[in-house]
Coordinates of C-alpha atoms and ligand atoms in Angstrom, one line a residue:
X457 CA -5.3 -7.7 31.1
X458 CA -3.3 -10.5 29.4
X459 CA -3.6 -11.0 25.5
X460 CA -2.7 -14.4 24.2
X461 CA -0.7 -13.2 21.4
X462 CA 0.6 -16.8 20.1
X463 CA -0.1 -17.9 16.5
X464 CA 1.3 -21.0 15.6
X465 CA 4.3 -20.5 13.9
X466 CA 3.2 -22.4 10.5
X467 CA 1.9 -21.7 6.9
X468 CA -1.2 -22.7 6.4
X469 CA -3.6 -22.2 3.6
X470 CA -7.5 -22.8 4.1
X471 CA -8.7 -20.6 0.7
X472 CA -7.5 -19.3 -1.9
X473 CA -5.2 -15.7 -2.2
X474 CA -6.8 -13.7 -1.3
X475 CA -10.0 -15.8 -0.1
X476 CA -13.4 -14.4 -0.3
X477 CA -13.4 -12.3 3.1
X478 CA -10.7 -10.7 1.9
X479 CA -11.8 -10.4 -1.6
X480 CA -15.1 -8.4 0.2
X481 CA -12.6 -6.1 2.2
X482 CA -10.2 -5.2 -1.1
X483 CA -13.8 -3.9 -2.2
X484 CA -13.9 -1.5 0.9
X485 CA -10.2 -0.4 1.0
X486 CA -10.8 1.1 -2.9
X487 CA -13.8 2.6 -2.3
X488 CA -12.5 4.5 0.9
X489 CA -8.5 4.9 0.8
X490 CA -6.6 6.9 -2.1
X491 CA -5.8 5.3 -5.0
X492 CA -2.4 6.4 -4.5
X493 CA -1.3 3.4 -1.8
X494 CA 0.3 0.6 -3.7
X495 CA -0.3 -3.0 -2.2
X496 CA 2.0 -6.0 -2.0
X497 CA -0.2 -8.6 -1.4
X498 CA -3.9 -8.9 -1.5
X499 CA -5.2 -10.1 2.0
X500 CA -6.6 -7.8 4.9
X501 CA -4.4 -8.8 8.1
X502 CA -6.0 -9.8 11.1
X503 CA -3.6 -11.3 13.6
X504 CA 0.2 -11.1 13.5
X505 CA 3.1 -12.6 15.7
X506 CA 6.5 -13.2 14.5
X507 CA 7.0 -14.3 11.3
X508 CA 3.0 -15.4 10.7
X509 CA 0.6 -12.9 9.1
X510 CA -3.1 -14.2 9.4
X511 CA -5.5 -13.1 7.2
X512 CA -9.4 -12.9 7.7
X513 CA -10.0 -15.8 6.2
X514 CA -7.5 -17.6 8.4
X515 CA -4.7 -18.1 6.1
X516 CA -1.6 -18.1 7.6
X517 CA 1.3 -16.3 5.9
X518 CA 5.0 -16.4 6.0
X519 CA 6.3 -13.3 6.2
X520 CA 9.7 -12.3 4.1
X521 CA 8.9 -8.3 4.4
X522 CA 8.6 -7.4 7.9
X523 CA 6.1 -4.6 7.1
X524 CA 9.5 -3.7 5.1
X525 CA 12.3 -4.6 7.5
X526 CA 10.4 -3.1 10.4
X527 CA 9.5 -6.2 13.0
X528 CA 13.1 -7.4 13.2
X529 CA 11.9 -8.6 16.8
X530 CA 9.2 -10.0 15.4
X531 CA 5.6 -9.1 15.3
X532 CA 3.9 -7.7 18.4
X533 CA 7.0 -9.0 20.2
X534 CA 6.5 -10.2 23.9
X535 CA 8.8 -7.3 25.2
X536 CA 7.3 -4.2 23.2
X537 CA 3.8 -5.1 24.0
X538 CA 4.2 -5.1 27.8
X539 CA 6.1 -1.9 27.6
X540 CA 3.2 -0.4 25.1
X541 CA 0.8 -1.8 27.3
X542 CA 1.8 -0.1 30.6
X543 CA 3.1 3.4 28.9
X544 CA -0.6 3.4 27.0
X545 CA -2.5 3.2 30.5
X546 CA 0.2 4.9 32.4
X547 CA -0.1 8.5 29.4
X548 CA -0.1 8.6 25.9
X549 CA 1.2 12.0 24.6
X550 CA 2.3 15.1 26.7
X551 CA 4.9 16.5 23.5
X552 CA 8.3 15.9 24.6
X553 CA 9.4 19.6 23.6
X554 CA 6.1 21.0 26.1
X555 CA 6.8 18.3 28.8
X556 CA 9.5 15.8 28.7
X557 CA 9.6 12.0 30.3
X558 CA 12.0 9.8 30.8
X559 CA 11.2 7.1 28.0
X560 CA 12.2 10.1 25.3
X561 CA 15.7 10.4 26.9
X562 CA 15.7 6.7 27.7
X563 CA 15.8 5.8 23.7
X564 CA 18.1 8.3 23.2
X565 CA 20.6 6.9 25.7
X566 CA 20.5 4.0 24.6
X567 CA 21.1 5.2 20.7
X568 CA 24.0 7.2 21.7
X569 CA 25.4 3.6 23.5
X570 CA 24.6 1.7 20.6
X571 CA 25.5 3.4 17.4
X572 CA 29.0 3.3 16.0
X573 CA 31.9 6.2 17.4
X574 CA 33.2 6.1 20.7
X575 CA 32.6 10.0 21.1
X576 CA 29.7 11.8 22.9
X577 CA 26.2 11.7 20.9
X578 CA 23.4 13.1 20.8
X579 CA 19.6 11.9 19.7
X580 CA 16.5 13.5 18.3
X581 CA 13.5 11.3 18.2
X582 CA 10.8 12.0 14.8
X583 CA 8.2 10.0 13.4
X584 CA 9.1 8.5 9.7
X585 CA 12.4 7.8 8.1
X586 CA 11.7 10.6 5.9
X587 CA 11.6 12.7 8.7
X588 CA 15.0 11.4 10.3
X589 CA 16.7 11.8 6.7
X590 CA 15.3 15.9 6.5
X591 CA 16.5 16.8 10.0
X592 CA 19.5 15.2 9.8
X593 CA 20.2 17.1 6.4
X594 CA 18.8 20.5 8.4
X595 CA 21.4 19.7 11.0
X596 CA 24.4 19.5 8.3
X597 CA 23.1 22.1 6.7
X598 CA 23.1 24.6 10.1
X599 CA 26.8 23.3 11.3
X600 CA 28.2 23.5 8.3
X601 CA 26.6 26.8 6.9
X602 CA 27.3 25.1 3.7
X603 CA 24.1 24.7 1.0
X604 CA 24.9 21.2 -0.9
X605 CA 23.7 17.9 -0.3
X606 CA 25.5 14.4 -2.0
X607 CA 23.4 11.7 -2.9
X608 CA 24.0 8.7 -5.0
X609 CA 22.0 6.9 -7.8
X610 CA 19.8 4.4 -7.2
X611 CA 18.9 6.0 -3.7
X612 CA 15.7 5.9 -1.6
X613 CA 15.1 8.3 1.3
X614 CA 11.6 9.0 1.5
X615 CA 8.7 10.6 0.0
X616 CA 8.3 14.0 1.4
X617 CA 9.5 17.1 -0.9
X618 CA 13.4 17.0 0.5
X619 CA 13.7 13.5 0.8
X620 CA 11.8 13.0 -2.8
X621 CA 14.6 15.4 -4.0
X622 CA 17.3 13.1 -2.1
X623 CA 15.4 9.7 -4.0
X624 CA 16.7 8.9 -6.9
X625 CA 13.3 7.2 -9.0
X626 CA 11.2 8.7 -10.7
X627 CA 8.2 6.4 -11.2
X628 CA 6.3 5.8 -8.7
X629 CA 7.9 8.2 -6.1
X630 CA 8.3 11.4 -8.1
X631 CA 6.0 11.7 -10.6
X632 CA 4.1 14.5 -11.3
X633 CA 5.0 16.1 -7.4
X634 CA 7.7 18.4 -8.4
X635 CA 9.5 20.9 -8.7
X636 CA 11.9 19.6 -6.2
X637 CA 13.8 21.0 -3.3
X638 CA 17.0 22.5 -4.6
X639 CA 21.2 22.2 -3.6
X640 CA 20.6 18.3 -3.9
X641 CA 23.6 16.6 -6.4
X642 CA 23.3 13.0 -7.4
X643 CA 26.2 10.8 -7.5
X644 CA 27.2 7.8 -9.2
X645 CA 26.9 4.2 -7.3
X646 CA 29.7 1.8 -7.9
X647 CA 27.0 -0.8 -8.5
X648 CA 29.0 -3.6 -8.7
X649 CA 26.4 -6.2 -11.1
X650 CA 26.0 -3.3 -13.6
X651 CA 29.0 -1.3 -13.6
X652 CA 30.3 -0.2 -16.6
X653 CA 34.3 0.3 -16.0
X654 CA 36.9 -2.5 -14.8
X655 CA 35.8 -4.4 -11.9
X656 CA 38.9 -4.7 -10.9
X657 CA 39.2 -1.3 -10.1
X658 CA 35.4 -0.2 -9.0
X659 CA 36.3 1.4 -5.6
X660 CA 39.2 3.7 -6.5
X661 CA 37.6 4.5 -10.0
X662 CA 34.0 5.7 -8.5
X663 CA 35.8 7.6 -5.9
X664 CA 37.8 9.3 -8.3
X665 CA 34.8 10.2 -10.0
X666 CA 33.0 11.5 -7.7
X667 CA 36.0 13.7 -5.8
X668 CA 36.2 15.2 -9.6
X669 CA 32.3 15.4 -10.2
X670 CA 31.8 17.1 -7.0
X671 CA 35.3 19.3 -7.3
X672 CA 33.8 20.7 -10.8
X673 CA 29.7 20.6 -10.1
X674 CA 29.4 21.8 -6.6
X675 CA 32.8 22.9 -4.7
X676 CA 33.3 20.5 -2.2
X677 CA 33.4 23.7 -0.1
X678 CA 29.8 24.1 -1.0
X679 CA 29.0 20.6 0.5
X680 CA 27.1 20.2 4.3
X681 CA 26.3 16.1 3.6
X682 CA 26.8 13.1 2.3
X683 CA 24.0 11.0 2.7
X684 CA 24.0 7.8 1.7
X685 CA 22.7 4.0 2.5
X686 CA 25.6 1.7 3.5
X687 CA 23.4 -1.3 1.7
X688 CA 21.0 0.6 -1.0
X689 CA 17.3 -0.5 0.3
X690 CA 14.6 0.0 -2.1
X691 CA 17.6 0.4 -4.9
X692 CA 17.7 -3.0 -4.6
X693 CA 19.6 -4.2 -2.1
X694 CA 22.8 -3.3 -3.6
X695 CA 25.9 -3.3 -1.5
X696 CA 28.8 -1.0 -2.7
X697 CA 32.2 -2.6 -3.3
X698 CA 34.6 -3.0 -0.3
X699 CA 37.1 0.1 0.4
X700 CA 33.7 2.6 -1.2
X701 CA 32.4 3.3 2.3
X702 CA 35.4 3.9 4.1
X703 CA 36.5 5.8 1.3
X704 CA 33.7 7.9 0.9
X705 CA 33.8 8.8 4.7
X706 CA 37.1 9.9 4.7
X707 CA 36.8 12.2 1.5
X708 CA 34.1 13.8 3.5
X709 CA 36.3 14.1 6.8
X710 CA 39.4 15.9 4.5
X711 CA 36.6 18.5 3.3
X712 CA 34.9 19.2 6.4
X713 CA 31.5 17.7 4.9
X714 CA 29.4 15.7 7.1
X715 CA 28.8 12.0 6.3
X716 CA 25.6 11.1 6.9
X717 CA 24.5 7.0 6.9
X718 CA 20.8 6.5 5.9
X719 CA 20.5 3.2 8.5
X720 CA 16.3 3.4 8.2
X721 CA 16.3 -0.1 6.3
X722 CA 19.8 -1.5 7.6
X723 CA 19.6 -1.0 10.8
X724 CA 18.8 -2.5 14.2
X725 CA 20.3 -6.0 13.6
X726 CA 18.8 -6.5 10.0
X727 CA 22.7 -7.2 8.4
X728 CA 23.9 -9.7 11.1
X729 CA 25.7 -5.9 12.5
X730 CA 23.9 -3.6 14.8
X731 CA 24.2 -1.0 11.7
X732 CA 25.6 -1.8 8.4
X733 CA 28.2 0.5 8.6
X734 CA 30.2 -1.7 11.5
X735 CA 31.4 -4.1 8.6
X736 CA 34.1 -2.0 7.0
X737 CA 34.3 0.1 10.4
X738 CA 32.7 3.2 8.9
X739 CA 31.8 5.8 11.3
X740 CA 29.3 8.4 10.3
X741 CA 28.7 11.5 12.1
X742 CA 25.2 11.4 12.2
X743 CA 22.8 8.2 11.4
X744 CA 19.0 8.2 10.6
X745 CA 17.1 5.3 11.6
X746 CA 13.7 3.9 11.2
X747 CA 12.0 1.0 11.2
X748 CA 13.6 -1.8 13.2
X749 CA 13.8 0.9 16.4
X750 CA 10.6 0.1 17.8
X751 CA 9.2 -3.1 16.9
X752 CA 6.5 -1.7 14.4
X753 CA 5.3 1.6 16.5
X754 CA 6.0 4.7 14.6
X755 CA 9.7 6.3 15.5
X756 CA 12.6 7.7 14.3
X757 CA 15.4 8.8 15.1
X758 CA 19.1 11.2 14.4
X759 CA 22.2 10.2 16.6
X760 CA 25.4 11.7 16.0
X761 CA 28.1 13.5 17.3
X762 CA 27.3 15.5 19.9
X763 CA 29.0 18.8 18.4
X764 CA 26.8 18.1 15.3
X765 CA 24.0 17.5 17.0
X766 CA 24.2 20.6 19.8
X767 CA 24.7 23.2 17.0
X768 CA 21.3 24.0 16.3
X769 CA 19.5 26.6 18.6
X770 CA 17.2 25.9 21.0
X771 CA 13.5 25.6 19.3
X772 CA 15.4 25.1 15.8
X773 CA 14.2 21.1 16.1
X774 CA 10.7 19.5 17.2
X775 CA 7.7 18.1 16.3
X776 CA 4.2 16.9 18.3
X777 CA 4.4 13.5 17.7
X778 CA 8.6 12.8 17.7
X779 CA 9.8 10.7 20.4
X780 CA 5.8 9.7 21.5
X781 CA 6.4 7.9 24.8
X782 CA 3.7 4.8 23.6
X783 CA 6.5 4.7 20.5
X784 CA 9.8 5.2 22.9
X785 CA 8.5 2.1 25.2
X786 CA 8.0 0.0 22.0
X787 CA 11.8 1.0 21.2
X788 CA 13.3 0.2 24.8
X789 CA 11.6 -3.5 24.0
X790 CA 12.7 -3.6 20.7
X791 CA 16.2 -2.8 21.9
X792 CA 16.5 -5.1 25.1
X793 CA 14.8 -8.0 22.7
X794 CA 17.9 -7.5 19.7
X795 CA 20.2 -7.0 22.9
X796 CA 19.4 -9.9 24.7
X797 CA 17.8 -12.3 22.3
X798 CA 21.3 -11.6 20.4
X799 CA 19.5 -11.3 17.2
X800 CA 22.7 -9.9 15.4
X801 CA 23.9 -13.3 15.7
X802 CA 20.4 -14.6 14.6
X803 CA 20.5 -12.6 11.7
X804 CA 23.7 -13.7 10.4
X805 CA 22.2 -17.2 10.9
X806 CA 19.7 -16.3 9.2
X807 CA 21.8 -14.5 6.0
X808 CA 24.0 -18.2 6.1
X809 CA 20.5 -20.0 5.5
X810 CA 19.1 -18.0 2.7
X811 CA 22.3 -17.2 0.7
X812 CA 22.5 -20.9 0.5
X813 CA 19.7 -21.6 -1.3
X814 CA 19.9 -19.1 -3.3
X815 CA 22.9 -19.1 -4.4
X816 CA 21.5 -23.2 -5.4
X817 CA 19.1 -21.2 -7.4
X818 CA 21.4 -18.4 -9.3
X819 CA 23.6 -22.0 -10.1
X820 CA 20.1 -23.3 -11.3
X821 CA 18.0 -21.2 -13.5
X822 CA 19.5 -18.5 -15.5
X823 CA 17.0 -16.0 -14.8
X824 CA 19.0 -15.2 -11.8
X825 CA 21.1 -12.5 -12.5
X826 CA 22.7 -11.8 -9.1
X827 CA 22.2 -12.6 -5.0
X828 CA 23.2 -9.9 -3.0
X829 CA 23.0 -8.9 0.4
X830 CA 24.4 -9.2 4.1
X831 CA 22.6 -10.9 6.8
X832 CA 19.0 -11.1 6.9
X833 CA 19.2 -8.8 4.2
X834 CA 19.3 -10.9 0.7
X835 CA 18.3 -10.4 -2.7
X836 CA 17.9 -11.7 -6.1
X837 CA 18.2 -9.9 -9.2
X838 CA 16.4 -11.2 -12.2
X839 CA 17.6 -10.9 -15.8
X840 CA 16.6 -12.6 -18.7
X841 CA 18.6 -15.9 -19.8
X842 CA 22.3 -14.8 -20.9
X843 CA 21.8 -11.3 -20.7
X844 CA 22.1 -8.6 -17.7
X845 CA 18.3 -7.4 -19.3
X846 CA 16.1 -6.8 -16.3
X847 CA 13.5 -9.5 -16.3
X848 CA 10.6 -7.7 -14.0
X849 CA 8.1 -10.3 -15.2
X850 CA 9.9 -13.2 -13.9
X851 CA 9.5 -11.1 -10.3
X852 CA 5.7 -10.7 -11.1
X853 CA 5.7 -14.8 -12.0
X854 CA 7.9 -15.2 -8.5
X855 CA 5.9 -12.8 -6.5
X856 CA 2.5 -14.3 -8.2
X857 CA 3.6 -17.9 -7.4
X858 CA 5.0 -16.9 -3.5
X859 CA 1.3 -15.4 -2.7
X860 CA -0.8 -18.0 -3.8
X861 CA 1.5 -20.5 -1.5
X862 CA 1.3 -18.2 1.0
X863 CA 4.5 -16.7 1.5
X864 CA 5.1 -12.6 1.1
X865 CA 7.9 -11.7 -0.9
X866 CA 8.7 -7.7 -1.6
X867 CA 10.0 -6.4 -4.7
X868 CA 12.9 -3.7 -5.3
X869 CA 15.0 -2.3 -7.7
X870 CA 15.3 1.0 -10.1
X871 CA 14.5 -1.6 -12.9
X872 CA 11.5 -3.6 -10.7
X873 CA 13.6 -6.7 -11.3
X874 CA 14.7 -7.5 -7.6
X875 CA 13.0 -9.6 -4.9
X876 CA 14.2 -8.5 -1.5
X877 CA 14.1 -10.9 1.5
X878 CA 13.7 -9.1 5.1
X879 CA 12.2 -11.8 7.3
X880 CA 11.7 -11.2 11.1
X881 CA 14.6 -12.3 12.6
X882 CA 13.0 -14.3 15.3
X883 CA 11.6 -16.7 12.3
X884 CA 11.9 -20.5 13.1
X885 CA 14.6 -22.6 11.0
X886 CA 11.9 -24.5 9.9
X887 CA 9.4 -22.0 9.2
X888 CA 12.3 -20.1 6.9
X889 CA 13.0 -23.5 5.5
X890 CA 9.6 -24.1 4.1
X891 CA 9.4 -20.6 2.4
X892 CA 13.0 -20.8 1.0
X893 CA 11.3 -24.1 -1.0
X894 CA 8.6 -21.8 -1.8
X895 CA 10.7 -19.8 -3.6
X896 CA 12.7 -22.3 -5.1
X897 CA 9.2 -23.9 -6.7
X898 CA 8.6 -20.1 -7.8
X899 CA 11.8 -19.4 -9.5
X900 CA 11.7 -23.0 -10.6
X901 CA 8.4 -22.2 -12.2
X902 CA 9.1 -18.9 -13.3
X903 CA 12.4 -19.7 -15.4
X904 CA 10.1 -22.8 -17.4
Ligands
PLZ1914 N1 15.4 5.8 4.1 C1 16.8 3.9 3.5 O1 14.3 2.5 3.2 C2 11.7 3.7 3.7 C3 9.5 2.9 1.8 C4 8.2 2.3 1.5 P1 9.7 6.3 6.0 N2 11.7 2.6 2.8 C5 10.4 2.1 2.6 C6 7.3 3.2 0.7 O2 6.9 2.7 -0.4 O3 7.0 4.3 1.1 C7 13.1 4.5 3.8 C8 14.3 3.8 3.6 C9 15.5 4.5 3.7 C10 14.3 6.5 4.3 C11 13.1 5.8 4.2 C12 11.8 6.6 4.6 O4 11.2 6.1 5.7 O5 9.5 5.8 7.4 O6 8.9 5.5 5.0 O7 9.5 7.8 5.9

């Protein structure tokens, strides 16, 4: 069976956001589905392929999230869905841990090949981020036989008890589901936009810091990770000043801690790098990743050093689900597409294009605070006119503006005053050229 999975790579709008299919289906997904999901964007998905989302009306939508920085390759990419295709007929689940397959040790290969360090690795395959980040801070935890994990303000790493522990936002992530997992020590960011010392000196003078604030809270003795993201994702896209990283991972190579990089949003290609990490030539010991591994099918993953890695006993890591081989075939064609599609290159194309116009815009309208990012990984940071005041209603008036035209924009940001741009990186030049001049007319109209 062949599916004909092209869609016209163009926006196109034939009613209203969200039209009146849609409108009837928004009616369904409250009456059955918790009122706990949040929604971006009003519309019920029908169709996807690349960077088009259509809608059941039939509007076509450009898409700046990728499901948040998951279909890097693109939606149903060509690659993933023949592989999905002929693992789903060929079995769908036997539990890798009950009996194993090749496609499980295939991804893992090829993580181990493709992640920074040229020492031997090690994988484990999960199912969420969240998942990645908890077994990677239960494999610290067991080498080490140290208690403490490092985290760092502004932080995201999931939404399940550890990992809500490890986040640093209260509202909406933590509200009201405590108390908290325990042994978890927050950290300040050298957030370069609002920090409050000399900029001059923001790398040395955060590191200083937090050598002292960890010396006098914890014991840097007491200390199994650091976990942090190399560019802060739902944080706001905030990339830590050059020297921090390298830095950081060498404080926690003099104290025996491991340092852990939360890749789940930077990774696979996204920063115009493989991983984030590669442009100051950090090295972690172990790396979570998420997302962009596998083209939109659920998997995870841990890769580190292999003496890391091999420390826990036999039995001491699983789960049903990790590693699913429909899941592992997605992630060989995800991988093979960013390998030989060279999307890293793509992506840095893609990071020229947009910082462009928007640095047009921050020179433009003073609601623009800030833009930030690396790659195909760019933000804005709003503030009101003068002031370094988060404005998060001129990101509801952007977002607002961006829907109706039919272009999906995601928010970010500890103070909701970021829109993040994470478009497929398979998205035409002039597909990403007409929702850049969405934007502009957004932000345009926004400032007025
Ligand atoms: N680490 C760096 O970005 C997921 C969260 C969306 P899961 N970010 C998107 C939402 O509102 O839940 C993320 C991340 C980083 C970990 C995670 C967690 O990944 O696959 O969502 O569990």
């Amino acid at each position: 069976m062949t599916i004909d999975a092209s869609l016209v790579q163009e926006r196109r709008l034939v009613t209203a956001i969200p039209g009146p299919k849609s409108i009837e289906a928004l009616k369904r997904r409250s009456e059955a589905t918790s009122a706990g999901l949040g929604i971006a964007i009003p519309v019920m998905i029908e169709r996807a392929h690349d960077a088009i989302l259509q809608d059941i009306d039939g509007n076509c939508i450009i898409d700046l999230g990728s499901g948040i920085g998951v279909t890097n390759v693109g939606n149903s990419a060509a690659r993933v869905v023949d592989r999905v295709i002929e693992q789903v007929q060929a079995f769908t689940h036997t539990c890798f841990t009950v009996a194993p397959y090749l496609g499980y040790i295939e991804v893992c290969e090829a993580l181990n090949r493709i992640t920074p360090g040229d020492f031997p690795k090690k994988s484990l395959l999960v199912n969420s981020g969240a998942e990645a980040v908890e077994n990677a801070v239960k494999i610290a935890r067991h080498y080490t036989k140290r208690p403490a994990v490092v985290v760092f303000e502004h932080a995201y790493h999931g939404r399940t008890n550890l990992t809500m522990a490890l986040t640093a936002k209260n509202l909406p992530y933590k509200e009201g589901f405590g108390p908290f997992a325990n042994e978890v020590y927050r950290m300040p960011l050298p957030y370069p936009f609002r920090w409050h010392g000399n900029p001059a000196t923001i790398t040395q003078d955060s590191l200083t810091e937090i050598a002292l604030k960890i010396e006098k809270e914890i014991g840097a003795h007491n200390v199994a990770a650091i976990l942090i993201e190399p560019i802060l994702g739902e944080g706001g896209f905030i990339v830590p000043p050059r020297g921090f990283l390298p830095g950081l991972a060498r404080y926690a190579r003099e104290n025996g801690i491991v340092f852990i990089a939360d890749e789940v949003q930077s990774g696979f290609a996204r920063t115009g790098d493989l991983f984030a990490v590669e442009d100051e030539e950090v090295v972690p010991d172990l790396i979570t990743m998420a997302k962009g591994i596998a083209g939109g099918l659920p998997l995870a993953a841990v890769t580190g050093r292999a003496e890391i890695m091999d420390s826990v006993h036999a039995g001491g890591l699983g789960g049903t689900y990790g590693g699913n081989p429909v899941a592992c075939a997605a992630a060989l064609g995800a991988i093979e597409t960013i390998e030989q599609d060279d999307l890293v290159a793509r992506a840095r194309h893609i990071g020229a294009v947009i910082s462009t116009s928007l640095q047009e815009l921050a020179g433009t309208y003073d609601i623009v605070g800030e833009v930030r990012g690396r790659g195909a990984m760019q933000a804005i940071e709003f503030v009101l006119p003068g002031t370094k005041e988060p404005n998060a209603a001129a990101v509801q008036a952007v977002v607002q503006h961006c829907q109706s035209n039919g272009v999906l924009v995601l928010t970010a940001g500890t103070y909701n005053n970021v829109i993040r741009l994470l478009p497929p990186l398979v998205i035409t030049d002039a597909l990403l050229a007409d929702a850049l001049s969405v934007l502009r007319d957004a932000v345009a109209s926004a400032s007025s």
